[in-house]
């Protein structure tokens, strides 16, 4: 599906990556918006990736913290993802959907990033 901006036409993944890098969006914001505060329940409902460790790295969560979470959750990726997001939300000054989308793109989760982008 293509979106038309003022003078150009771009696909959603292109718009996703550009807007994620800028932390902005031109769309309605039912998931709190790309730059608004992100809630834990929204994150664990919409972000479903087993690669939570690398996602956490790109979100700026300390590697030793991620290693502790990985050891403590013993391979339960859903619990690891939730605990990683809890740590990120408590340590990030301005958590946003834009940051989550950008990190998802960096770990190769482009479909998931686009899906979230469409919802916000």
Tab-separated table of C-alpha atoms in Angstrom, residues 43-113:
chain	number	residue	atom	x	y	z
A	43	UNK	CA	4.323	-2.891	24.360
A	44	UNK	CA	3.779	-6.504	25.367
A	45	UNK	CA	0.513	-6.638	23.399
A	46	UNK	CA	1.936	-5.292	20.132
A	47	UNK	CA	5.650	-6.225	20.148
A	48	UNK	CA	5.996	-9.964	19.703
A	49	UNK	CA	9.563	-10.897	18.883
A	50	UNK	CA	11.694	-13.681	20.335
A	51	UNK	CA	14.764	-11.484	19.694
A	52	UNK	CA	14.104	-9.315	22.764
A	53	UNK	CA	17.784	-9.333	23.767
A	54	UNK	CA	18.950	-7.528	20.612
A	55	UNK	CA	15.876	-5.310	20.667
A	56	UNK	CA	16.898	-4.275	24.174
A	57	UNK	CA	20.427	-3.508	23.014
A	58	UNK	CA	19.115	-1.169	20.299
A	59	UNK	CA	16.791	0.463	22.817
A	60	UNK	CA	19.816	1.217	24.991
A	61	UNK	CA	19.298	-1.320	27.777
A	62	UNK	CA	22.630	-2.276	29.356
A	63	UNK	CA	23.998	-5.604	28.101
A	64	UNK	CA	24.713	-6.914	31.606
A	65	UNK	CA	21.096	-6.187	32.569
A	66	UNK	CA	19.898	-8.090	29.511
A	67	UNK	CA	22.191	-11.015	30.386
A	68	UNK	CA	20.744	-11.078	33.914
A	69	UNK	CA	17.188	-11.061	32.510
A	70	UNK	CA	18.098	-13.833	30.052
A	71	UNK	CA	19.558	-15.991	32.827
A	72	UNK	CA	16.709	-15.237	35.221
A	73	UNK	CA	13.935	-16.016	32.709
A	74	UNK	CA	15.586	-19.262	31.559
A	75	UNK	CA	14.607	-18.981	27.891
A	76	UNK	CA	11.031	-17.772	28.378
A	77	UNK	CA	11.031	-15.142	25.636
A	78	UNK	CA	7.692	-13.569	26.604
A	79	UNK	CA	8.846	-13.001	30.182
A	80	UNK	CA	12.239	-11.801	28.963
A	81	UNK	CA	10.574	-9.326	26.594
A	82	UNK	CA	8.309	-7.997	29.366
A	83	UNK	CA	11.186	-7.572	31.817
A	84	UNK	CA	13.379	-5.922	29.168
A	85	UNK	CA	10.588	-3.428	28.416
A	86	UNK	CA	10.100	-2.772	32.146
A	87	UNK	CA	13.788	-1.919	32.444
A	88	UNK	CA	13.718	0.229	29.301
A	89	UNK	CA	10.640	2.156	30.442
A	90	UNK	CA	12.157	2.809	33.870
A	91	UNK	CA	15.512	3.973	32.499
A	92	UNK	CA	14.615	5.808	29.278
A	93	UNK	CA	13.862	9.510	29.696
A	94	UNK	CA	11.499	9.625	26.711
A	95	UNK	CA	10.336	6.167	25.629
A	96	UNK	CA	8.403	6.345	22.361
A	97	UNK	CA	6.869	4.161	19.684
A	98	UNK	CA	9.280	5.762	17.226
A	99	UNK	CA	12.225	4.356	19.201
A	100	UNK	CA	10.613	0.909	19.339
A	101	UNK	CA	9.942	0.932	15.585
A	102	UNK	CA	13.487	2.061	14.828
A	103	UNK	CA	14.953	-0.686	17.038
A	104	UNK	CA	12.697	-3.301	15.413
A	105	UNK	CA	13.948	-2.231	11.981
A	106	UNK	CA	17.550	-2.549	13.178
A	107	UNK	CA	17.031	-6.176	14.254
A	108	UNK	CA	15.350	-7.049	10.968
A	109	UNK	CA	11.763	-7.107	12.267
A	110	UNK	CA	10.523	-4.881	9.423
A	111	UNK	CA	7.109	-6.541	9.131
A	112	UNK	CA	6.434	-6.081	12.820
A	113	UNK	CA	7.711	-2.492	12.674
